[in-house]
Amino acid sequence: MGIGNRRLVEGRESREGFGGHPCRRLGVAVMATLLLWGSAASAAPKQDPTEAIRGANDRLRELLAQKTDDQASRDRINAQITRELRQLLDIGFLAERALADHWEKMTPKQRSELQSTLQAIVEKNYLSQLRGNLEYKVDYVGEVTQSDAVLVKTLIRAQRRGRPARISVNYRLRAEGDHWRIFDVITEDVSILQNYRAQFNRIIAKDGVDGLIARMKAKLEKGERLGKMEKTEKAPEPKTEKSAD
């Protein structure tokens, strides 16, 4: 193709395929970039992931440590705790990831039932663990950026059977709007998301989605953890120390 013909083709492409004059195209591209950047920036979380975890842990500990003498005060504190947990924990995303391919095949009613039941169980277990021992220290040891999340690594220092113990607890978070939300907790290398996924797959294969929901509701009524729905590999014991740091 000659130079003249190539210029003619390039000129036609610039006019017909990309919106006209090059200066106009440049202006449109710049405006689009600014709009996209501005939208992303305005929706970005205000804190980094570690600070989000630290702040939530501090607020929850403060709420749980409050002494209450009447039911109205207890109800008020419980409502604050519930709001804090529901902003922190992304149960909907956890459920969807844990159910994997099953999620797309579920009816809206099944999704809603399973998600609300899972939310109640996780919140109850989370609070039970926090209330069980308020005398602990959290060391925030680092962050790792993953393809679809940020991993916040922590080390919990507490007492276990009267001896100091160190427990590795890592959180996987994703950005949602202007804050970070947890969708997986990894305790001593055991992922709650992967544990749920393994159990859900086995139970659905045997009893279907409705059977899984029924088991979850039964566990919630009995106040039992989901980990007891069936036998699973036991998490390793936390490391104990001979003396406190």
PDB file of C-alpha atoms in Angstrom:
ATOM      1  CA  MET A   1       0.000   0.000   0.000  1.00  0.00           C
ATOM      2  CA  GLY A   2       1.346   3.414  -0.972  1.00  0.00           C
ATOM      3  CA  ILE A   3       1.916   6.215   1.482  1.00  0.00           C
ATOM      4  CA  GLY A   4      -0.983   8.202   0.081  1.00  0.00           C
ATOM      5  CA  ASN A   5      -3.390   5.285   0.341  1.00  0.00           C
ATOM      6  CA  ARG A   6      -2.209   4.433   3.868  1.00  0.00           C
ATOM      7  CA  ARG A   7      -2.811   8.024   4.979  1.00  0.00           C
ATOM      8  CA  LEU A   8      -6.253   7.916   3.408  1.00  0.00           C
ATOM      9  CA  VAL A   9      -7.114   4.728   5.311  1.00  0.00           C
ATOM     10  CA  GLU A  10      -5.682   6.085   8.567  1.00  0.00           C
ATOM     11  CA  GLY A  11      -7.649   9.290   8.118  1.00  0.00           C
ATOM     12  CA  ARG A  12     -10.853   7.345   7.498  1.00  0.00           C
ATOM     13  CA  GLU A  13     -10.266   5.231  10.627  1.00  0.00           C
ATOM     14  CA  SER A  14      -9.651   8.318  12.720  1.00  0.00           C
ATOM     15  CA  ARG A  15     -12.865   9.940  11.504  1.00  0.00           C
ATOM     16  CA  GLU A  16     -15.183   6.940  11.389  1.00  0.00           C
ATOM     17  CA  GLY A  17     -13.861   4.541  13.982  1.00  0.00           C
ATOM     18  CA  PHE A  18     -12.639   6.740  16.803  1.00  0.00           C
ATOM     19  CA  GLY A  19     -14.832   9.796  16.972  1.00  0.00           C
ATOM     20  CA  GLY A  20     -13.431  12.343  14.524  1.00  0.00           C
ATOM     21  CA  HIS A  21     -10.540  14.792  14.834  1.00  0.00           C
ATOM     22  CA  PRO A  22      -7.486  13.562  16.822  1.00  0.00           C
ATOM     23  CA  CYS A  23      -7.689  16.541  19.209  1.00  0.00           C
ATOM     24  CA  ARG A  24     -11.311  15.724  19.941  1.00  0.00           C
ATOM     25  CA  ARG A  25     -10.424  12.067  20.535  1.00  0.00           C
ATOM     26  CA  LEU A  26      -7.677  13.125  22.929  1.00  0.00           C
ATOM     27  CA  GLY A  27     -10.069  15.379  24.824  1.00  0.00           C
ATOM     28  CA  VAL A  28     -12.655  12.602  25.151  1.00  0.00           C
ATOM     29  CA  ALA A  29     -10.004  10.137  26.327  1.00  0.00           C
ATOM     30  CA  VAL A  30      -8.649  12.553  28.929  1.00  0.00           C
ATOM     31  CA  MET A  31     -12.153  13.347  30.210  1.00  0.00           C
ATOM     32  CA  ALA A  32     -13.042   9.649  30.454  1.00  0.00           C
ATOM     33  CA  THR A  33      -9.837   8.927  32.349  1.00  0.00           C
ATOM     34  CA  LEU A  34     -10.469  11.767  34.792  1.00  0.00           C
ATOM     35  CA  LEU A  35     -14.045  10.635  35.374  1.00  0.00           C
ATOM     36  CA  LEU A  36     -13.005   7.035  35.976  1.00  0.00           C
ATOM     37  CA  TRP A  37     -10.145   8.069  38.250  1.00  0.00           C
ATOM     38  CA  GLY A  38     -12.373  10.432  40.183  1.00  0.00           C
ATOM     39  CA  SER A  39     -15.038   7.762  40.626  1.00  0.00           C
ATOM     40  CA  ALA A  40     -12.526   5.160  41.794  1.00  0.00           C
ATOM     41  CA  ALA A  41     -10.830   7.603  44.130  1.00  0.00           C
ATOM     42  CA  SER A  42     -14.094   8.723  45.722  1.00  0.00           C
ATOM     43  CA  ALA A  43     -15.105   5.094  46.323  1.00  0.00           C
ATOM     44  CA  ALA A  44     -11.741   3.964  47.690  1.00  0.00           C
ATOM     45  CA  PRO A  45     -11.535   2.904  51.359  1.00  0.00           C
ATOM     46  CA  LYS A  46     -10.539   5.706  53.701  1.00  0.00           C
ATOM     47  CA  GLN A  47      -8.237   3.447  55.740  1.00  0.00           C
ATOM     48  CA  ASP A  48      -5.677   0.851  54.830  1.00  0.00           C
ATOM     49  CA  PRO A  49      -6.725  -2.770  55.558  1.00  0.00           C
ATOM     50  CA  THR A  50      -4.645  -3.117  58.728  1.00  0.00           C
ATOM     51  CA  GLU A  51      -6.073   0.064  60.229  1.00  0.00           C
ATOM     52  CA  ALA A  52      -9.584  -1.114  59.359  1.00  0.00           C
ATOM     53  CA  ILE A  53      -9.029  -4.384  61.260  1.00  0.00           C
ATOM     54  CA  ARG A  54      -7.335  -2.626  64.163  1.00  0.00           C
ATOM     55  CA  GLY A  55     -10.136  -0.074  64.499  1.00  0.00           C
ATOM     56  CA  ALA A  56     -12.886  -2.699  64.365  1.00  0.00           C
ATOM     57  CA  ASN A  57     -11.139  -4.931  66.917  1.00  0.00           C
ATOM     58  CA  ASP A  58     -10.652  -1.991  69.289  1.00  0.00           C
ATOM     59  CA  ARG A  59     -14.271  -0.880  68.992  1.00  0.00           C
ATOM     60  CA  LEU A  60     -15.609  -4.394  69.542  1.00  0.00           C
ATOM     61  CA  ARG A  61     -13.396  -4.942  72.564  1.00  0.00           C
ATOM     62  CA  GLU A  62     -14.525  -1.633  74.050  1.00  0.00           C
ATOM     63  CA  LEU A  63     -18.190  -2.528  73.538  1.00  0.00           C
ATOM     64  CA  LEU A  64     -17.786  -6.013  74.987  1.00  0.00           C
ATOM     65  CA  ALA A  65     -15.977  -4.668  78.049  1.00  0.00           C
ATOM     66  CA  GLN A  66     -18.813  -2.320  78.993  1.00  0.00           C
ATOM     67  CA  LYS A  67     -20.653  -3.263  82.183  1.00  0.00           C
ATOM     68  CA  THR A  68     -24.440  -3.194  81.936  1.00  0.00           C
ATOM     69  CA  ASP A  69     -26.993  -3.367  84.738  1.00  0.00           C
ATOM     70  CA  ASP A  70     -30.229  -3.355  82.783  1.00  0.00           C
ATOM     71  CA  GLN A  71     -31.700  -5.030  79.717  1.00  0.00           C
ATOM     72  CA  ALA A  72     -32.076  -1.769  77.804  1.00  0.00           C
ATOM     73  CA  SER A  73     -28.332  -1.106  78.045  1.00  0.00           C
ATOM     74  CA  ARG A  74     -27.525  -4.670  77.017  1.00  0.00           C
ATOM     75  CA  ASP A  75     -29.848  -4.394  74.023  1.00  0.00           C
ATOM     76  CA  ARG A  76     -28.241  -1.104  73.009  1.00  0.00           C
ATOM     77  CA  ILE A  77     -24.722  -2.534  73.209  1.00  0.00           C
ATOM     78  CA  ASN A  78     -25.730  -5.717  71.381  1.00  0.00           C
ATOM     79  CA  ALA A  79     -27.232  -3.609  68.592  1.00  0.00           C
ATOM     80  CA  GLN A  80     -23.981  -1.633  68.291  1.00  0.00           C
ATOM     81  CA  ILE A  81     -21.956  -4.851  68.197  1.00  0.00           C
ATOM     82  CA  THR A  82     -24.214  -6.298  65.504  1.00  0.00           C
ATOM     83  CA  ARG A  83     -23.844  -3.163  63.354  1.00  0.00           C
ATOM     84  CA  GLU A  84     -20.077  -3.271  63.763  1.00  0.00           C
ATOM     85  CA  LEU A  85     -19.888  -6.939  62.798  1.00  0.00           C
ATOM     86  CA  ARG A  86     -22.158  -6.568  59.795  1.00  0.00           C
ATOM     87  CA  GLN A  87     -20.064  -3.752  58.420  1.00  0.00           C
ATOM     88  CA  LEU A  88     -16.879  -5.722  59.040  1.00  0.00           C
ATOM     89  CA  LEU A  89     -17.876  -9.234  57.912  1.00  0.00           C
ATOM     90  CA  ASP A  90     -18.926  -9.792  54.300  1.00  0.00           C
ATOM     91  CA  ILE A  91     -21.084 -12.865  54.900  1.00  0.00           C
ATOM     92  CA  GLY A  92     -22.795 -12.614  51.520  1.00  0.00           C
ATOM     93  CA  PHE A  93     -19.489 -12.819  49.670  1.00  0.00           C
ATOM     94  CA  LEU A  94     -18.263 -15.590  51.996  1.00  0.00           C
ATOM     95  CA  ALA A  95     -21.403 -17.627  51.273  1.00  0.00           C
ATOM     96  CA  GLU A  96     -21.114 -17.122  47.520  1.00  0.00           C
ATOM     97  CA  ARG A  97     -17.428 -18.082  47.452  1.00  0.00           C
ATOM     98  CA  ALA A  98     -17.934 -21.084  49.747  1.00  0.00           C
ATOM     99  CA  LEU A  99     -20.808 -22.449  47.662  1.00  0.00           C
ATOM    100  CA  ALA A 100     -18.930 -21.882  44.380  1.00  0.00           C
ATOM    101  CA  ASP A 101     -20.880 -23.454  41.474  1.00  0.00           C
ATOM    102  CA  HIS A 102     -23.833 -24.349  43.708  1.00  0.00           C
ATOM    103  CA  TRP A 103     -24.613 -20.648  44.234  1.00  0.00           C
ATOM    104  CA  GLU A 104     -25.696 -20.113  40.617  1.00  0.00           C
ATOM    105  CA  LYS A 105     -28.090 -23.069  40.812  1.00  0.00           C
ATOM    106  CA  MET A 106     -29.783 -21.957  44.036  1.00  0.00           C
ATOM    107  CA  THR A 107     -33.125 -20.160  44.113  1.00  0.00           C
ATOM    108  CA  PRO A 108     -33.315 -16.629  45.571  1.00  0.00           C
ATOM    109  CA  LYS A 109     -35.159 -18.082  48.584  1.00  0.00           C
ATOM    110  CA  GLN A 110     -32.403 -20.649  49.193  1.00  0.00           C
ATOM    111  CA  ARG A 111     -29.701 -17.997  48.896  1.00  0.00           C
ATOM    112  CA  SER A 112     -31.486 -15.704  51.335  1.00  0.00           C
ATOM    113  CA  GLU A 113     -32.106 -18.481  53.877  1.00  0.00           C
ATOM    114  CA  LEU A 114     -28.574 -19.805  53.736  1.00  0.00           C
ATOM    115  CA  GLN A 115     -26.990 -16.367  53.923  1.00  0.00           C
ATOM    116  CA  SER A 116     -29.074 -15.202  56.897  1.00  0.00           C
ATOM    117  CA  THR A 117     -28.436 -18.473  58.761  1.00  0.00           C
ATOM    118  CA  LEU A 118     -24.718 -18.342  58.045  1.00  0.00           C
ATOM    119  CA  GLN A 119     -24.605 -14.719  59.185  1.00  0.00           C
ATOM    120  CA  ALA A 120     -26.253 -15.579  62.507  1.00  0.00           C
ATOM    121  CA  ILE A 121     -23.870 -18.500  63.081  1.00  0.00           C
ATOM    122  CA  VAL A 122     -20.688 -16.605  62.209  1.00  0.00           C
ATOM    123  CA  GLU A 123     -21.658 -13.568  64.292  1.00  0.00           C
ATOM    124  CA  LYS A 124     -22.540 -15.767  67.268  1.00  0.00           C
ATOM    125  CA  ASN A 125     -19.268 -17.692  67.055  1.00  0.00           C
ATOM    126  CA  TYR A 126     -17.219 -14.513  66.585  1.00  0.00           C
ATOM    127  CA  LEU A 127     -18.773 -12.881  69.641  1.00  0.00           C
ATOM    128  CA  SER A 128     -18.440 -16.044  71.705  1.00  0.00           C
ATOM    129  CA  GLN A 129     -14.709 -16.165  71.030  1.00  0.00           C
ATOM    130  CA  LEU A 130     -14.269 -12.482  71.842  1.00  0.00           C
ATOM    131  CA  ARG A 131     -16.303 -12.676  75.040  1.00  0.00           C
ATOM    132  CA  GLY A 132     -14.461 -15.796  76.127  1.00  0.00           C
ATOM    133  CA  ASN A 133     -11.240 -13.907  76.739  1.00  0.00           C
ATOM    134  CA  LEU A 134     -10.934 -10.136  76.616  1.00  0.00           C
ATOM    135  CA  GLU A 135      -7.389 -10.313  78.017  1.00  0.00           C
ATOM    136  CA  TYR A 136      -5.477 -10.630  74.789  1.00  0.00           C
ATOM    137  CA  LYS A 137      -3.119  -8.608  72.673  1.00  0.00           C
ATOM    138  CA  VAL A 138      -3.115  -8.347  68.897  1.00  0.00           C
ATOM    139  CA  ASP A 139       0.142  -7.847  67.012  1.00  0.00           C
ATOM    140  CA  TYR A 140      -0.350  -6.627  63.440  1.00  0.00           C
ATOM    141  CA  VAL A 141       2.547  -8.162  61.591  1.00  0.00           C
ATOM    142  CA  GLY A 142       2.012  -7.266  57.941  1.00  0.00           C
ATOM    143  CA  GLU A 143      -0.068  -7.104  54.779  1.00  0.00           C
ATOM    144  CA  VAL A 144       0.116  -9.131  51.578  1.00  0.00           C
ATOM    145  CA  THR A 145      -1.630  -7.968  48.398  1.00  0.00           C
ATOM    146  CA  GLN A 146      -3.260 -10.877  46.584  1.00  0.00           C
ATOM    147  CA  SER A 147      -4.950 -11.036  43.197  1.00  0.00           C
ATOM    148  CA  ASP A 148      -8.449 -10.616  44.624  1.00  0.00           C
ATOM    149  CA  ALA A 149      -7.863  -9.489  48.204  1.00  0.00           C
ATOM    150  CA  VAL A 150      -5.515  -8.099  50.818  1.00  0.00           C
ATOM    151  CA  LEU A 151      -4.281 -10.443  53.542  1.00  0.00           C
ATOM    152  CA  VAL A 152      -3.773  -8.821  56.949  1.00  0.00           C
ATOM    153  CA  LYS A 153      -1.558 -10.937  59.197  1.00  0.00           C
ATOM    154  CA  THR A 154      -1.959 -10.820  62.967  1.00  0.00           C
ATOM    155  CA  LEU A 155      -0.667 -12.691  65.973  1.00  0.00           C
ATOM    156  CA  ILE A 156      -2.946 -13.067  68.990  1.00  0.00           C
ATOM    157  CA  ARG A 157      -1.267 -13.298  72.376  1.00  0.00           C
ATOM    158  CA  ALA A 158      -3.578 -14.758  75.009  1.00  0.00           C
ATOM    159  CA  GLN A 159      -3.831 -17.324  77.768  1.00  0.00           C
ATOM    160  CA  ARG A 160      -4.723 -20.923  76.921  1.00  0.00           C
ATOM    161  CA  ARG A 161      -5.163 -23.401  79.754  1.00  0.00           C
ATOM    162  CA  GLY A 162      -3.338 -21.004  82.029  1.00  0.00           C
ATOM    163  CA  ARG A 163      -0.311 -20.681  79.770  1.00  0.00           C
ATOM    164  CA  PRO A 164       0.621 -17.920  77.326  1.00  0.00           C
ATOM    165  CA  ALA A 165      -0.205 -18.813  73.741  1.00  0.00           C
ATOM    166  CA  ARG A 166       0.402 -17.273  70.349  1.00  0.00           C
ATOM    167  CA  ILE A 167      -2.265 -17.819  67.712  1.00  0.00           C
ATOM    168  CA  SER A 168      -1.846 -16.860  64.069  1.00  0.00           C
ATOM    169  CA  VAL A 169      -5.027 -15.205  62.763  1.00  0.00           C
ATOM    170  CA  ASN A 170      -5.010 -13.767  59.256  1.00  0.00           C
ATOM    171  CA  TYR A 171      -7.839 -11.902  57.545  1.00  0.00           C
ATOM    172  CA  ARG A 172      -8.655 -11.700  53.847  1.00  0.00           C
ATOM    173  CA  LEU A 173     -10.387  -8.453  52.936  1.00  0.00           C
ATOM    174  CA  ARG A 174     -11.806  -6.853  49.832  1.00  0.00           C
ATOM    175  CA  ALA A 175     -12.715  -3.229  49.249  1.00  0.00           C
ATOM    176  CA  GLU A 176     -16.402  -2.388  49.106  1.00  0.00           C
ATOM    177  CA  GLY A 177     -17.222   1.267  48.640  1.00  0.00           C
ATOM    178  CA  ASP A 178     -15.301   3.309  51.192  1.00  0.00           C
ATOM    179  CA  HIS A 179     -14.424   0.506  53.595  1.00  0.00           C
ATOM    180  CA  TRP A 180     -12.779  -2.919  53.815  1.00  0.00           C
ATOM    181  CA  ARG A 181     -14.710  -6.103  54.568  1.00  0.00           C
ATOM    182  CA  ILE A 182     -13.548  -9.519  55.747  1.00  0.00           C
ATOM    183  CA  PHE A 183     -14.624 -12.566  53.757  1.00  0.00           C
ATOM    184  CA  ASP A 184     -12.198 -15.141  55.146  1.00  0.00           C
ATOM    185  CA  VAL A 185     -10.444 -15.739  58.456  1.00  0.00           C
ATOM    186  CA  ILE A 186      -7.443 -18.077  58.542  1.00  0.00           C
ATOM    187  CA  THR A 187      -6.620 -19.359  62.023  1.00  0.00           C
ATOM    188  CA  GLU A 188      -3.401 -21.358  62.350  1.00  0.00           C
ATOM    189  CA  ASP A 189      -3.436 -21.942  58.566  1.00  0.00           C
ATOM    190  CA  VAL A 190      -7.054 -23.197  58.574  1.00  0.00           C
ATOM    191  CA  SER A 191      -9.309 -21.111  56.299  1.00  0.00           C
ATOM    192  CA  ILE A 192     -12.941 -20.722  57.334  1.00  0.00           C
ATOM    193  CA  LEU A 193     -13.915 -20.215  53.680  1.00  0.00           C
ATOM    194  CA  GLN A 194     -12.194 -23.394  52.512  1.00  0.00           C
ATOM    195  CA  ASN A 195     -13.528 -25.330  55.490  1.00  0.00           C
ATOM    196  CA  TYR A 196     -17.092 -24.244  54.730  1.00  0.00           C
ATOM    197  CA  ARG A 197     -16.652 -24.994  51.028  1.00  0.00           C
ATOM    198  CA  ALA A 198     -15.497 -28.554  51.737  1.00  0.00           C
ATOM    199  CA  GLN A 199     -18.369 -29.204  54.142  1.00  0.00           C
ATOM    200  CA  PHE A 200     -21.007 -27.580  51.942  1.00  0.00           C
ATOM    201  CA  ASN A 201     -19.921 -29.623  48.914  1.00  0.00           C
ATOM    202  CA  ARG A 202     -20.126 -32.911  50.811  1.00  0.00           C
ATOM    203  CA  ILE A 203     -23.486 -32.164  52.416  1.00  0.00           C
ATOM    204  CA  ILE A 204     -25.056 -30.856  49.190  1.00  0.00           C
ATOM    205  CA  ALA A 205     -23.859 -33.968  47.341  1.00  0.00           C
ATOM    206  CA  LYS A 206     -25.677 -36.104  49.914  1.00  0.00           C
ATOM    207  CA  ASP A 207     -28.708 -34.049  51.008  1.00  0.00           C
ATOM    208  CA  GLY A 208     -28.998 -31.166  48.545  1.00  0.00           C
ATOM    209  CA  VAL A 209     -29.070 -27.443  49.297  1.00  0.00           C
ATOM    210  CA  ASP A 210     -32.229 -27.714  51.410  1.00  0.00           C
ATOM    211  CA  GLY A 211     -30.552 -30.407  53.491  1.00  0.00           C
ATOM    212  CA  LEU A 212     -27.563 -28.121  54.064  1.00  0.00           C
ATOM    213  CA  ILE A 213     -29.803 -25.247  55.160  1.00  0.00           C
ATOM    214  CA  ALA A 214     -31.703 -27.554  57.528  1.00  0.00           C
ATOM    215  CA  ARG A 215     -28.451 -28.704  59.148  1.00  0.00           C
ATOM    216  CA  MET A 216     -27.240 -25.143  59.524  1.00  0.00           C
ATOM    217  CA  LYS A 217     -30.485 -24.069  61.184  1.00  0.00           C
ATOM    218  CA  ALA A 218     -30.285 -27.022  63.563  1.00  0.00           C
ATOM    219  CA  LYS A 219     -26.742 -26.058  64.537  1.00  0.00           C
ATOM    220  CA  LEU A 220     -27.804 -22.468  65.099  1.00  0.00           C
ATOM    221  CA  GLU A 221     -30.658 -23.528  67.386  1.00  0.00           C
ATOM    222  CA  LYS A 222     -28.306 -25.722  69.411  1.00  0.00           C
ATOM    223  CA  GLY A 223     -25.660 -23.018  69.544  1.00  0.00           C
ATOM    224  CA  GLU A 224     -23.103 -25.272  67.856  1.00  0.00           C
ATOM    225  CA  ARG A 225     -20.377 -24.304  65.430  1.00  0.00           C
ATOM    226  CA  LEU A 226     -20.611 -25.184  61.748  1.00  0.00           C
ATOM    227  CA  GLY A 227     -17.383 -27.115  62.147  1.00  0.00           C
ATOM    228  CA  LYS A 228     -19.389 -29.811  63.922  1.00  0.00           C
ATOM    229  CA  MET A 229     -21.786 -30.484  61.048  1.00  0.00           C
ATOM    230  CA  GLU A 230     -19.525 -33.364  60.159  1.00  0.00           C
ATOM    231  CA  LYS A 231     -16.061 -34.570  61.031  1.00  0.00           C
ATOM    232  CA  THR A 232     -13.385 -32.353  59.572  1.00  0.00           C
ATOM    233  CA  GLU A 233      -9.667 -32.126  59.980  1.00  0.00           C
ATOM    234  CA  LYS A 234      -8.889 -30.632  63.365  1.00  0.00           C
ATOM    235  CA  ALA A 235      -7.046 -27.345  63.407  1.00  0.00           C
ATOM    236  CA  PRO A 236      -3.575 -27.508  64.939  1.00  0.00           C
ATOM    237  CA  GLU A 237      -3.130 -26.435  68.533  1.00  0.00           C
ATOM    238  CA  PRO A 238      -1.796 -22.888  68.974  1.00  0.00           C
ATOM    239  CA  LYS A 239       1.813 -22.512  69.982  1.00  0.00           C
ATOM    240  CA  THR A 240       2.274 -22.225  73.727  1.00  0.00           C
ATOM    241  CA  GLU A 241       5.107 -20.498  75.501  1.00  0.00           C
ATOM    242  CA  LYS A 242       6.862 -21.401  78.694  1.00  0.00           C
ATOM    243  CA  SER A 243       6.780 -17.829  79.905  1.00  0.00           C
ATOM    244  CA  ALA A 244       5.105 -14.590  78.932  1.00  0.00           C
ATOM    245  CA  ASP A 245       6.900 -12.108  76.686  1.00  0.00           C
TER     246      ASP A 245
END
